[in-house]
Amino acid sequence: MTQTEAIVRGKTVCPLDCPDSCGMIATVRDGRVVSLQGDPDHPYTRGFICRKMRRYPERVHAGDRLLHPQVRTGAKGEGRFARISWDEAWDILVTRLGEVVQRYGATAVLPYAYAGNMGMVNRFAGHSFFYRLGSLRLDETICSAAAGAAWSRHCGSAPGSPPELAADAGLIVAWGINIRVTNVHFWPYVVEARKKGGRLLVIDPYRNATGRAADRYLAVKPGGDAALALGLIKALLEEGLVDRQRLVRDTTGFQRLEEYLGRTGWSGFEDDSGIGKAQMVDLARELREQPRTFFRIGIGLTRNSRGGMAVRAILSLAAVLGLFQGGPGRGVLLSAGAFRGNRDLLRFPGLAGEETPSVNMIQLGQALTAGRPAIHALFVYNANPLSACPDTTTVRRGLLRSDLFTVVHDQVMTPTARCADLLLPATTFLENRDLYTAYGHFHLGIADPVIPPQGEAISNFDLFQTLAGKMGFDEAPFRQTVDERIAGYLREMEGLPVEAGTGGPAAGQWLRSTLANTRGSLFARDGGRFAFAADDQPLEPPFACLSRAGEFADPDLRSRFPFKLLIPPHADLLNSTFGERYPGVSGEVLIHPEDAIAAGVAEGELVVLENHRGQAVRRARLSTDTQRGLLVAEGLFWTAAGEDTAINGVASQKLSDMGGGATFHESRVALRGSR
Ligand SMILES: Nc1nc2c(c(=O)[nH]1)N[C@H]1C(S)=C(S)[C@@H](COP(=O)(O)OP(=O)(O)OC[C@H]3O[C@@H](n4cnc5c(=O)[nH]c(N)nc54)[C@H](O)[C@@H]3O)O[C@H]1N2
Ligand SMILES: Nc1nc2c(c(=O)[nH]1)N[C@H]1C(S)=C(S)[C@@H](COP(=O)(O)OP(=O)(O)OC[C@H]3O[C@@H](n4cnc5c(=O)[nH]c(N)nc54)[C@H](O)[C@@H]3O)O[C@H]1N2
Ligand code: SF4
Ligand SMILES: [Mo]
């Protein structure tokens, strides 16, 4: 930190679940954070941050920050609480958890946490405690499970390409990713590429902010990416544009995919993707002629019943084009995979006596309302499931159960927090020390606190270390300090440059992974090869192929709920984080003007989206940026207290085809005016 009079500046890292993990500088005056700015020394994020985070100081010092433990005094979900001391809070925690364990067994306790804070220490701070307790486990699938499963199926442990390579690309393909909203620091590399004559192609069912700024936009049908990518490979084969020699040398299993594409007619690829053969042939030629092609693949396109298959097919296309070979402007980036640490050294699964059953976090609603044996204690931290989980209508029903003891540890009064029995105040990242890696680039850093904990807030780490002590757990992980935990994790980390030392870099120093490969093949390091086909997963097709849609193709749901709905992120929210800034705001829904006329809906009007799960209220925005029959509702805005109209109320708990991932972009709904 540097100090002049009462003003202190400290380097820190954005902890939010965002691929960019920005380097930042916090300015503190008289103990208050007065500004957050981008750190110009950060090699990838290079000195700017998004508008959401520029406003973060308001959140740290705002009147609605949770600063003290509180206990419920009103009815469940009513949001009435009374302040208590930490002594009382620990007492309630230890007693109530103890009672549940004694009466029903530890598997009546469910932790629910995700990545509200991506710091490696604080994100995984509770796992050791719940392993030791013997609680139910949580399958952490809500974000990238399908994408990750699909990548490793074909690429093994290969990392992605460094994003900086895209600056030299002749063609950047943004495939199911809204760069200008969810990955804003990639954009300057797009701008650089365009200055040198490069072009941006966006493939998405609606013309999102990135599509509006692109050179070319391709409106694929939702869930139609596998058909499109496979159709492009088929076109390359038919046009004689595939370099067989290279594929035989560098990859395995291509012949099986080739045979499949040869015997499958064009109509399946055209119908599923919504893109005609002629257009696919044109694009295939263009891809073949442009060696400097960079695929930036999003996680968004995996949030449907064919999501894993979409990634598999796109990766197969990338391999046919030779994009895994590396070289100037050429690459494939889904998730960076920049540092390979052993997460057991953060979570300590060895503390568990025996393997206990797990709950897929996407199906929290089902687990709370129909899980057998029943869950009697729910411990939520780092997450806001009543906004971000699918089928929030059912989640709410579960949270309102009178025989459920719910603890919520958070910084603000989220919709989930309103349903707590015991509410615990969490620090923000500005009050913690932690280690941050990234999933959209290849740098890591450590941040020190720039202010002390506010009020009586405590970090996730301190919460669970203290609670473990009070429960009488005294194994070594519960006696670790933050520094010891970081050092333990770094010890086995691959990708860490030697200058990191044993304790990691000094705060404010950014280290680049040695796995960032800017020249050769992405497989060079591990000696693996791209596998087009493999038989090691008997329940999954051996190679990428056409597959059937789930809810979108369901004939019964189709007749009752004519519209397809996507629910992607909003520029001003981070999942549901910052919802407190928009009280009473319902968010918009994009409707094609012809659909709006047919439904009798006018611009700006409040409309109801409903299905067999629930209903959501949004403001109509008429636009040809979406396709006919397709509605798009950006953003997990909170709803007014006690209301059951959050957008994820209509989203399904059904799982994607791989990895147990979510299907947020595959709900059928009906549309009507709200009057
Ligand atoms: N501002 C902001 N930034 C964020 C977030 C946020 O909420 N707000 N969330 C963060 C998190 S946790 C994550 S995981 C990332 C996610 O960021 P992304 O990987 O960008 O994923 P999404 O934003 O869900 O979806 C991206 C695009 O995929 C499109 N899509 C949906 N279905 C399909 C399909 O079938 N095919 C194709 N081709 N496209 C489809 C959507 O319309 C959307 O435009 O963003 C992170 N960054
Ligand atoms: N419809 C739809 N739903 C989605 C998505 C989508 O694209 N569409 N995206 C999905 C994705 S990709 C994800 S990753 C999930 C994310 O879902 P969640 O993990 O529930 O993420 P958030 O909604 O951001 O809520 C994070 C919460 O953690 C709190 N928090 C932040 N830091 C700390 C801390 O240090 N300690 C504690 N105790 N709490 C903290 C924040 O205040 C916030 O309330 O949402 C999913 N939901
Ligand atoms: S949310 Fe993303 S873009 Fe914004 S400051 Fe954090 S890491 Fe950077
Ligand atoms: Mo995510």
mmCIF file of N, CA, C and O in Angstrom, residues 591-670:
data_model
loop_
_atom_site.group_PDB
_atom_site.id
_atom_site.type_symbol
_atom_site.label_atom_id
_atom_site.label_comp_id
_atom_site.label_asym_id
_atom_site.label_seq_id
_atom_site.Cartn_x
_atom_site.Cartn_y
_atom_site.Cartn_z
ATOM 1 N N ILE A 591 -39.152 -9.306 -27.264
ATOM 2 C CA ILE A 591 -40.197 -10.014 -28.008
ATOM 3 C C ILE A 591 -40.108 -9.580 -29.472
ATOM 4 O O ILE A 591 -39.981 -8.374 -29.751
ATOM 5 N N HIS A 592 -40.171 -10.521 -30.380
ATOM 6 C CA HIS A 592 -40.195 -10.155 -31.796
ATOM 7 C C HIS A 592 -41.493 -9.387 -32.075
ATOM 8 O O HIS A 592 -42.564 -9.789 -31.608
ATOM 9 N N PRO A 593 -41.407 -8.274 -32.822
ATOM 10 C CA PRO A 593 -42.600 -7.436 -33.019
ATOM 11 C C PRO A 593 -43.811 -8.208 -33.566
ATOM 12 O O PRO A 593 -44.950 -7.935 -33.165
ATOM 13 N N GLU A 594 -43.578 -9.179 -34.440
ATOM 14 C CA GLU A 594 -44.734 -9.936 -34.984
ATOM 15 C C GLU A 594 -45.376 -10.803 -33.900
ATOM 16 O O GLU A 594 -46.592 -10.962 -33.859
ATOM 17 N N ASP A 595 -44.558 -11.341 -33.023
ATOM 18 C CA ASP A 595 -45.107 -12.110 -31.892
ATOM 19 C C ASP A 595 -45.897 -11.195 -30.954
ATOM 20 O O ASP A 595 -46.927 -11.581 -30.396
ATOM 21 N N ALA A 596 -45.379 -9.979 -30.780
ATOM 22 C CA ALA A 596 -46.040 -9.037 -29.870
ATOM 23 C C ALA A 596 -47.419 -8.671 -30.409
ATOM 24 O O ALA A 596 -48.408 -8.625 -29.655
ATOM 25 N N ILE A 597 -47.499 -8.469 -31.721
ATOM 26 C CA ILE A 597 -48.802 -8.137 -32.324
ATOM 27 C C ILE A 597 -49.765 -9.302 -32.102
ATOM 28 O O ILE A 597 -50.894 -9.121 -31.629
ATOM 29 N N ALA A 598 -49.276 -10.509 -32.382
ATOM 30 C CA ALA A 598 -50.148 -11.686 -32.223
ATOM 31 C C ALA A 598 -50.609 -11.844 -30.780
ATOM 32 O O ALA A 598 -51.731 -12.265 -30.512
ATOM 33 N N ALA A 599 -49.742 -11.501 -29.826
ATOM 34 C CA ALA A 599 -50.100 -11.668 -28.408
ATOM 35 C C ALA A 599 -50.795 -10.425 -27.848
ATOM 36 O O ALA A 599 -51.184 -10.405 -26.676
ATOM 37 N N GLY A 600 -50.914 -9.384 -28.671
ATOM 38 C CA GLY A 600 -51.559 -8.151 -28.220
ATOM 39 C C GLY A 600 -50.755 -7.419 -27.149
ATOM 40 O O GLY A 600 -51.313 -6.824 -26.229
ATOM 41 N N VAL A 601 -49.452 -7.460 -27.299
ATOM 42 C CA VAL A 601 -48.579 -6.836 -26.298
ATOM 43 C C VAL A 601 -47.910 -5.612 -26.911
ATOM 44 O O VAL A 601 -47.441 -5.650 -28.043
ATOM 45 N N ALA A 602 -47.872 -4.513 -26.146
ATOM 46 C CA ALA A 602 -47.269 -3.275 -26.656
ATOM 47 C C ALA A 602 -45.935 -3.004 -25.969
ATOM 48 O O ALA A 602 -45.695 -3.473 -24.859
ATOM 49 N N GLU A 603 -45.097 -2.226 -26.668
ATOM 50 C CA GLU A 603 -43.789 -1.836 -26.130
ATOM 51 C C GLU A 603 -43.944 -1.208 -24.731
ATOM 52 O O GLU A 603 -44.813 -0.374 -24.508
ATOM 53 N N GLY A 604 -43.109 -1.645 -23.790
ATOM 54 C CA GLY A 604 -43.096 -1.025 -22.461
ATOM 55 C C GLY A 604 -44.123 -1.578 -21.487
ATOM 56 O O GLY A 604 -44.084 -1.262 -20.291
ATOM 57 N N GLU A 605 -45.001 -2.406 -21.994
ATOM 58 C CA GLU A 605 -46.069 -2.950 -21.143
ATOM 59 C C GLU A 605 -45.521 -4.061 -20.231
ATOM 60 O O GLU A 605 -44.599 -4.780 -20.606
ATOM 61 N N LEU A 606 -46.099 -4.181 -19.040
ATOM 62 C CA LEU A 606 -45.718 -5.311 -18.187
ATOM 63 C C LEU A 606 -46.405 -6.566 -18.710
ATOM 64 O O LEU A 606 -47.604 -6.558 -18.974
ATOM 65 N N VAL A 607 -45.627 -7.636 -18.864
ATOM 66 C CA VAL A 607 -46.213 -8.883 -19.360
ATOM 67 C C VAL A 607 -45.896 -10.017 -18.394
ATOM 68 O O VAL A 607 -44.978 -9.920 -17.579
ATOM 69 N N VAL A 608 -46.703 -11.065 -18.501
ATOM 70 C CA VAL A 608 -46.487 -12.238 -17.654
ATOM 71 C C VAL A 608 -45.985 -13.386 -18.530
ATOM 72 O O VAL A 608 -46.566 -13.674 -19.576
ATOM 73 N N LEU A 609 -44.890 -14.018 -18.099
ATOM 74 C CA LEU A 609 -44.399 -15.238 -18.735
ATOM 75 C C LEU A 609 -44.771 -16.366 -17.788
ATOM 76 O O LEU A 609 -44.453 -16.297 -16.611
ATOM 77 N N GLU A 610 -45.461 -17.369 -18.313
ATOM 78 C CA GLU A 610 -45.853 -18.418 -17.353
ATOM 79 C C GLU A 610 -45.763 -19.803 -17.965
ATOM 80 O O GLU A 610 -45.852 -19.983 -19.179
ATOM 81 N N ASN A 611 -45.580 -20.753 -17.086
ATOM 82 C CA ASN A 611 -45.616 -22.157 -17.485
ATOM 83 C C ASN A 611 -46.041 -23.008 -16.288
ATOM 84 O O ASN A 611 -46.514 -22.453 -15.281
ATOM 85 N N HIS A 612 -45.883 -24.322 -16.420
ATOM 86 C CA HIS A 612 -46.332 -25.233 -15.380
ATOM 87 C C HIS A 612 -45.531 -25.106 -14.091
ATOM 88 O O HIS A 612 -45.887 -25.689 -13.081
ATOM 89 N N ARG A 613 -44.419 -24.362 -14.113
ATOM 90 C CA ARG A 613 -43.616 -24.199 -12.900
ATOM 91 C C ARG A 613 -43.958 -22.925 -12.151
ATOM 92 O O ARG A 613 -43.968 -22.898 -10.916
ATOM 93 N N GLY A 614 -44.203 -21.846 -12.890
ATOM 94 C CA GLY A 614 -44.442 -20.586 -12.197
ATOM 95 C C GLY A 614 -44.663 -19.467 -13.188
ATOM 96 O O GLY A 614 -44.911 -19.707 -14.374
ATOM 97 N N GLN A 615 -44.562 -18.256 -12.699
ATOM 98 C CA GLN A 615 -44.716 -17.125 -13.598
ATOM 99 C C GLN A 615 -43.780 -15.995 -13.213
ATOM 100 O O GLN A 615 -43.327 -15.891 -12.071
ATOM 101 N N ALA A 616 -43.451 -15.176 -14.208
ATOM 102 C CA ALA A 616 -42.540 -14.062 -13.997
ATOM 103 C C ALA A 616 -43.103 -12.841 -14.708
ATOM 104 O O ALA A 616 -43.742 -12.959 -15.751
ATOM 105 N N VAL A 617 -42.868 -11.677 -14.116
ATOM 106 C CA VAL A 617 -43.351 -10.436 -14.713
ATOM 107 C C VAL A 617 -42.163 -9.670 -15.275
ATOM 108 O O VAL A 617 -41.137 -9.513 -14.596
ATOM 109 N N ARG A 618 -42.267 -9.211 -16.519
ATOM 110 C CA ARG A 618 -41.189 -8.435 -17.145
ATOM 111 C C ARG A 618 -41.812 -7.320 -17.977
ATOM 112 O O ARG A 618 -42.998 -7.346 -18.291
ATOM 113 N N ARG A 619 -40.960 -6.367 -18.364
ATOM 114 C CA ARG A 619 -41.438 -5.277 -19.221
ATOM 115 C C ARG A 619 -41.135 -5.624 -20.689
ATOM 116 O O ARG A 619 -40.025 -6.043 -20.995
ATOM 117 N N ALA A 620 -42.125 -5.473 -21.548
ATOM 118 C CA ALA A 620 -41.961 -5.887 -22.946
ATOM 119 C C ALA A 620 -41.047 -4.920 -23.707
ATOM 120 O O ALA A 620 -41.208 -3.697 -23.609
ATOM 121 N N ARG A 621 -40.088 -5.477 -24.430
ATOM 122 C CA ARG A 621 -39.302 -4.665 -25.346
ATOM 123 C C ARG A 621 -39.351 -5.339 -26.706
ATOM 124 O O ARG A 621 -38.922 -6.484 -26.858
ATOM 125 N N LEU A 622 -39.929 -4.654 -27.670
ATOM 126 C CA LEU A 622 -40.136 -5.261 -28.986
ATOM 127 C C LEU A 622 -38.903 -5.022 -29.854
ATOM 128 O O LEU A 622 -38.431 -3.885 -29.957
ATOM 129 N N SER A 623 -38.398 -6.091 -30.434
ATOM 130 C CA SER A 623 -37.162 -5.947 -31.200
ATOM 131 C C SER A 623 -36.972 -7.114 -32.161
ATOM 132 O O SER A 623 -37.264 -8.261 -31.825
ATOM 133 N N THR A 624 -36.431 -6.778 -33.330
ATOM 134 C CA THR A 624 -36.085 -7.840 -34.283
ATOM 135 C C THR A 624 -34.719 -8.452 -33.947
ATOM 136 O O THR A 624 -34.219 -9.277 -34.700
ATOM 137 N N ASP A 625 -34.122 -8.042 -32.834
ATOM 138 C CA ASP A 625 -32.881 -8.698 -32.400
ATOM 139 C C ASP A 625 -33.138 -10.142 -31.975
ATOM 140 O O ASP A 625 -32.206 -10.923 -31.838
ATOM 141 N N THR A 626 -34.391 -10.482 -31.728
ATOM 142 C CA THR A 626 -34.683 -11.881 -31.426
ATOM 143 C C THR A 626 -35.455 -12.526 -32.574
ATOM 144 O O THR A 626 -35.974 -11.841 -33.448
ATOM 145 N N GLN A 627 -35.496 -13.864 -32.563
ATOM 146 C CA GLN A 627 -36.203 -14.596 -33.626
ATOM 147 C C GLN A 627 -37.687 -14.679 -33.275
ATOM 148 O O GLN A 627 -38.063 -14.555 -32.112
ATOM 149 N N ARG A 628 -38.497 -14.979 -34.255
ATOM 150 C CA ARG A 628 -39.916 -15.249 -33.980
ATOM 151 C C ARG A 628 -40.014 -16.477 -33.082
ATOM 152 O O ARG A 628 -39.294 -17.452 -33.258
ATOM 153 N N GLY A 629 -40.882 -16.391 -32.091
ATOM 154 C CA GLY A 629 -41.077 -17.536 -31.203
ATOM 155 C C GLY A 629 -40.065 -17.627 -30.074
ATOM 156 O O GLY A 629 -40.132 -18.526 -29.246
ATOM 157 N N LEU A 630 -39.112 -16.689 -30.053
ATOM 158 C CA LEU A 630 -38.065 -16.750 -29.023
ATOM 159 C C LEU A 630 -38.096 -15.493 -28.146
ATOM 160 O O LEU A 630 -37.963 -14.372 -28.649
ATOM 161 N N LEU A 631 -38.283 -15.682 -26.847
ATOM 162 C CA LEU A 631 -38.247 -14.570 -25.897
ATOM 163 C C LEU A 631 -36.897 -14.596 -25.185
ATOM 164 O O LEU A 631 -36.332 -15.667 -24.944
ATOM 165 N N VAL A 632 -36.391 -13.396 -24.853
ATOM 166 C CA VAL A 632 -35.120 -13.326 -24.142
ATOM 167 C C VAL A 632 -35.280 -12.378 -22.956
ATOM 168 O O VAL A 632 -35.640 -11.215 -23.132
ATOM 169 N N ALA A 633 -35.030 -12.898 -21.756
ATOM 170 C CA ALA A 633 -35.136 -12.079 -20.540
ATOM 171 C C ALA A 633 -33.763 -12.002 -19.899
ATOM 172 O O ALA A 633 -33.309 -12.951 -19.268
ATOM 173 N N GLU A 634 -33.084 -10.875 -20.075
ATOM 174 C CA GLU A 634 -31.738 -10.744 -19.508
ATOM 175 C C GLU A 634 -31.824 -10.357 -18.036
ATOM 176 O O GLU A 634 -32.503 -9.407 -17.673
ATOM 177 N N GLY A 635 -31.109 -11.079 -17.207
ATOM 178 C CA GLY A 635 -30.880 -10.604 -15.836
ATOM 179 C C GLY A 635 -31.753 -11.204 -14.761
ATOM 180 O O GLY A 635 -32.974 -11.286 -14.883
ATOM 181 N N LEU A 636 -31.075 -11.597 -13.659
ATOM 182 C CA LEU A 636 -31.785 -12.195 -12.514
ATOM 183 C C LEU A 636 -32.152 -11.093 -11.523
ATOM 184 O O LEU A 636 -31.630 -11.039 -10.412
ATOM 185 N N PHE A 637 -33.034 -10.199 -11.967
ATOM 186 C CA PHE A 637 -33.476 -9.125 -11.064
ATOM 187 C C PHE A 637 -34.243 -9.736 -9.899
ATOM 188 O O PHE A 637 -34.922 -10.748 -10.053
ATOM 189 N N TRP A 638 -34.109 -9.092 -8.733
ATOM 190 C CA TRP A 638 -34.841 -9.579 -7.571
ATOM 191 C C TRP A 638 -36.295 -9.136 -7.720
ATOM 192 O O TRP A 638 -36.603 -8.199 -8.456
ATOM 193 N N THR A 639 -37.171 -9.783 -7.003
ATOM 194 C CA THR A 639 -38.549 -9.313 -7.041
ATOM 195 C C THR A 639 -38.866 -8.662 -5.711
ATOM 196 O O THR A 639 -38.111 -8.787 -4.745
ATOM 197 N N ALA A 640 -39.960 -7.969 -5.667
ATOM 198 C CA ALA A 640 -40.352 -7.285 -4.443
ATOM 199 C C ALA A 640 -40.535 -8.325 -3.338
ATOM 200 O O ALA A 640 -40.803 -9.494 -3.595
ATOM 201 N N ALA A 641 -40.361 -7.872 -2.101
ATOM 202 C CA ALA A 641 -40.412 -8.760 -0.945
ATOM 203 C C ALA A 641 -41.620 -9.691 -1.006
ATOM 204 O O ALA A 641 -42.743 -9.256 -1.234
ATOM 205 N N GLY A 642 -41.360 -10.963 -0.837
ATOM 206 C CA GLY A 642 -42.458 -11.917 -0.726
ATOM 207 C C GLY A 642 -43.108 -12.290 -2.038
ATOM 208 O O GLY A 642 -43.909 -13.217 -2.102
ATOM 209 N N GLU A 643 -42.752 -11.602 -3.129
ATOM 210 C CA GLU A 643 -43.380 -11.927 -4.408
ATOM 211 C C GLU A 643 -42.737 -13.145 -5.044
ATOM 212 O O GLU A 643 -41.554 -13.399 -4.859
ATOM 213 N N ASP A 644 -43.510 -13.846 -5.813
ATOM 214 C CA ASP A 644 -43.028 -15.082 -6.400
ATOM 215 C C ASP A 644 -42.922 -14.931 -7.913
ATOM 216 O O ASP A 644 -43.376 -15.780 -8.655
ATOM 217 N N THR A 645 -42.321 -13.839 -8.376
ATOM 218 C CA THR A 645 -42.312 -13.573 -9.815
ATOM 219 C C THR A 645 -40.907 -13.405 -10.371
ATOM 220 O O THR A 645 -40.708 -12.740 -11.371
ATOM 221 N N ALA A 646 -39.913 -13.990 -9.704
ATOM 222 C CA ALA A 646 -38.546 -13.920 -10.232
ATOM 223 C C ALA A 646 -38.477 -14.752 -11.508
ATOM 224 O O ALA A 646 -39.186 -15.742 -11.660
ATOM 225 N N ILE A 647 -37.599 -14.350 -12.413
ATOM 226 C CA ILE A 647 -37.572 -14.978 -13.734
ATOM 227 C C ILE A 647 -37.234 -16.476 -13.657
ATOM 228 O O ILE A 647 -37.745 -17.275 -14.447
ATOM 229 N N ASN A 648 -36.398 -16.861 -12.700
ATOM 230 C CA ASN A 648 -36.065 -18.283 -12.628
ATOM 231 C C ASN A 648 -37.202 -19.136 -12.075
ATOM 232 O O ASN A 648 -37.085 -20.358 -12.000
ATOM 233 N N GLY A 649 -38.300 -18.496 -11.742
ATOM 234 C CA GLY A 649 -39.497 -19.246 -11.381
ATOM 235 C C GLY A 649 -40.032 -20.088 -12.530
ATOM 236 O O GLY A 649 -40.697 -21.106 -12.310
ATOM 237 N N VAL A 650 -39.725 -19.689 -13.762
ATOM 238 C CA VAL A 650 -40.185 -20.477 -14.913
ATOM 239 C C VAL A 650 -39.092 -21.406 -15.442
ATOM 240 O O VAL A 650 -39.324 -22.208 -16.342
ATOM 241 N N ALA A 651 -37.872 -21.296 -14.894
ATOM 242 C CA ALA A 651 -36.746 -22.120 -15.397
ATOM 243 C C ALA A 651 -36.802 -23.517 -14.799
ATOM 244 O O ALA A 651 -37.283 -23.720 -13.693
ATOM 245 N N SER A 652 -36.249 -24.458 -15.559
ATOM 246 C CA SER A 652 -36.426 -25.869 -15.227
ATOM 247 C C SER A 652 -35.266 -26.436 -14.413
ATOM 248 O O SER A 652 -34.117 -26.038 -14.581
ATOM 249 N N GLN A 653 -35.580 -27.406 -13.567
ATOM 250 C CA GLN A 653 -34.534 -28.137 -12.826
ATOM 251 C C GLN A 653 -33.950 -29.280 -13.655
ATOM 252 O O GLN A 653 -33.109 -30.021 -13.165
ATOM 253 N N LYS A 654 -34.435 -29.436 -14.881
ATOM 254 C CA LYS A 654 -33.892 -30.519 -15.715
ATOM 255 C C LYS A 654 -32.407 -30.283 -15.987
ATOM 256 O O LYS A 654 -31.949 -29.147 -16.038
ATOM 257 N N LEU A 655 -31.692 -31.361 -16.215
ATOM 258 C CA LEU A 655 -30.246 -31.269 -16.382
ATOM 259 C C LEU A 655 -29.856 -31.332 -17.852
ATOM 260 O O LEU A 655 -30.587 -31.878 -18.679
ATOM 261 N N SER A 656 -28.700 -30.797 -18.154
ATOM 262 C CA SER A 656 -28.171 -30.875 -19.512
ATOM 263 C C SER A 656 -27.682 -32.295 -19.791
ATOM 264 O O SER A 656 -27.690 -33.142 -18.908
ATOM 265 N N ASP A 657 -27.240 -32.510 -21.005
ATOM 266 C CA ASP A 657 -26.864 -33.866 -21.408
ATOM 267 C C ASP A 657 -25.565 -34.357 -20.799
ATOM 268 O O ASP A 657 -25.298 -35.552 -20.796
ATOM 269 N N MET A 658 -24.729 -33.456 -20.307
ATOM 270 C CA MET A 658 -23.454 -33.891 -19.730
ATOM 271 C C MET A 658 -23.172 -33.135 -18.435
ATOM 272 O O MET A 658 -23.577 -31.984 -18.291
ATOM 273 N N GLY A 659 -22.472 -33.786 -17.521
ATOM 274 C CA GLY A 659 -21.961 -33.103 -16.339
ATOM 275 C C GLY A 659 -23.018 -32.684 -15.326
ATOM 276 O O GLY A 659 -22.698 -32.031 -14.337
ATOM 277 N N GLY A 660 -24.287 -33.002 -15.580
ATOM 278 C CA GLY A 660 -25.340 -32.576 -14.655
ATOM 279 C C GLY A 660 -25.523 -31.067 -14.642
ATOM 280 O O GLY A 660 -25.884 -30.478 -13.621
ATOM 281 N N GLY A 661 -25.266 -30.401 -15.766
ATOM 282 C CA GLY A 661 -25.375 -28.942 -15.839
ATOM 283 C C GLY A 661 -26.815 -28.455 -15.953
ATOM 284 O O GLY A 661 -27.755 -29.249 -16.064
ATOM 285 N N ALA A 662 -26.968 -27.130 -15.973
ATOM 286 C CA ALA A 662 -28.298 -26.519 -15.930
ATOM 287 C C ALA A 662 -28.859 -26.264 -17.335
ATOM 288 O O ALA A 662 -28.127 -26.255 -18.316
ATOM 289 N N THR A 663 -30.169 -26.043 -17.402
ATOM 290 C CA THR A 663 -30.830 -25.758 -18.681
ATOM 291 C C THR A 663 -31.583 -24.413 -18.607
ATOM 292 O O THR A 663 -32.761 -24.335 -18.921
ATOM 293 N N PHE A 664 -30.863 -23.392 -18.155
ATOM 294 C CA PHE A 664 -31.485 -22.066 -18.001
ATOM 295 C C PHE A 664 -32.014 -21.494 -19.310
ATOM 296 O O PHE A 664 -32.870 -20.629 -19.310
ATOM 297 N N HIS A 665 -31.421 -21.930 -20.433
ATOM 298 C CA HIS A 665 -31.850 -21.379 -21.718
ATOM 299 C C HIS A 665 -32.754 -22.356 -22.458
ATOM 300 O O HIS A 665 -32.690 -22.474 -23.678
ATOM 301 N N GLU A 666 -33.572 -23.083 -21.711
ATOM 302 C CA GLU A 666 -34.494 -24.002 -22.382
ATOM 303 C C GLU A 666 -35.806 -24.138 -21.593
ATOM 304 O O GLU A 666 -36.134 -25.208 -21.082
ATOM 305 N N SER A 667 -36.534 -23.046 -21.515
ATOM 306 C CA SER A 667 -37.854 -23.107 -20.881
ATOM 307 C C SER A 667 -38.898 -22.739 -21.914
ATOM 308 O O SER A 667 -38.709 -21.799 -22.683
ATOM 309 N N ARG A 668 -39.998 -23.458 -21.877
ATOM 310 C CA ARG A 668 -41.154 -23.058 -22.694
ATOM 311 C C ARG A 668 -42.092 -22.232 -21.826
ATOM 312 O O ARG A 668 -42.318 -22.559 -20.657
ATOM 313 N N VAL A 669 -42.628 -21.144 -22.389
ATOM 314 C CA VAL A 669 -43.547 -20.290 -21.633
ATOM 315 C C VAL A 669 -44.681 -19.799 -22.542
ATOM 316 O O VAL A 669 -44.556 -19.789 -23.761
ATOM 317 N N ALA A 670 -45.755 -19.386 -21.892
ATOM 318 C CA ALA A 670 -46.807 -18.635 -22.575
ATOM 319 C C ALA A 670 -46.620 -17.166 -22.209
ATOM 320 O O ALA A 670 -46.008 -16.848 -21.191
#
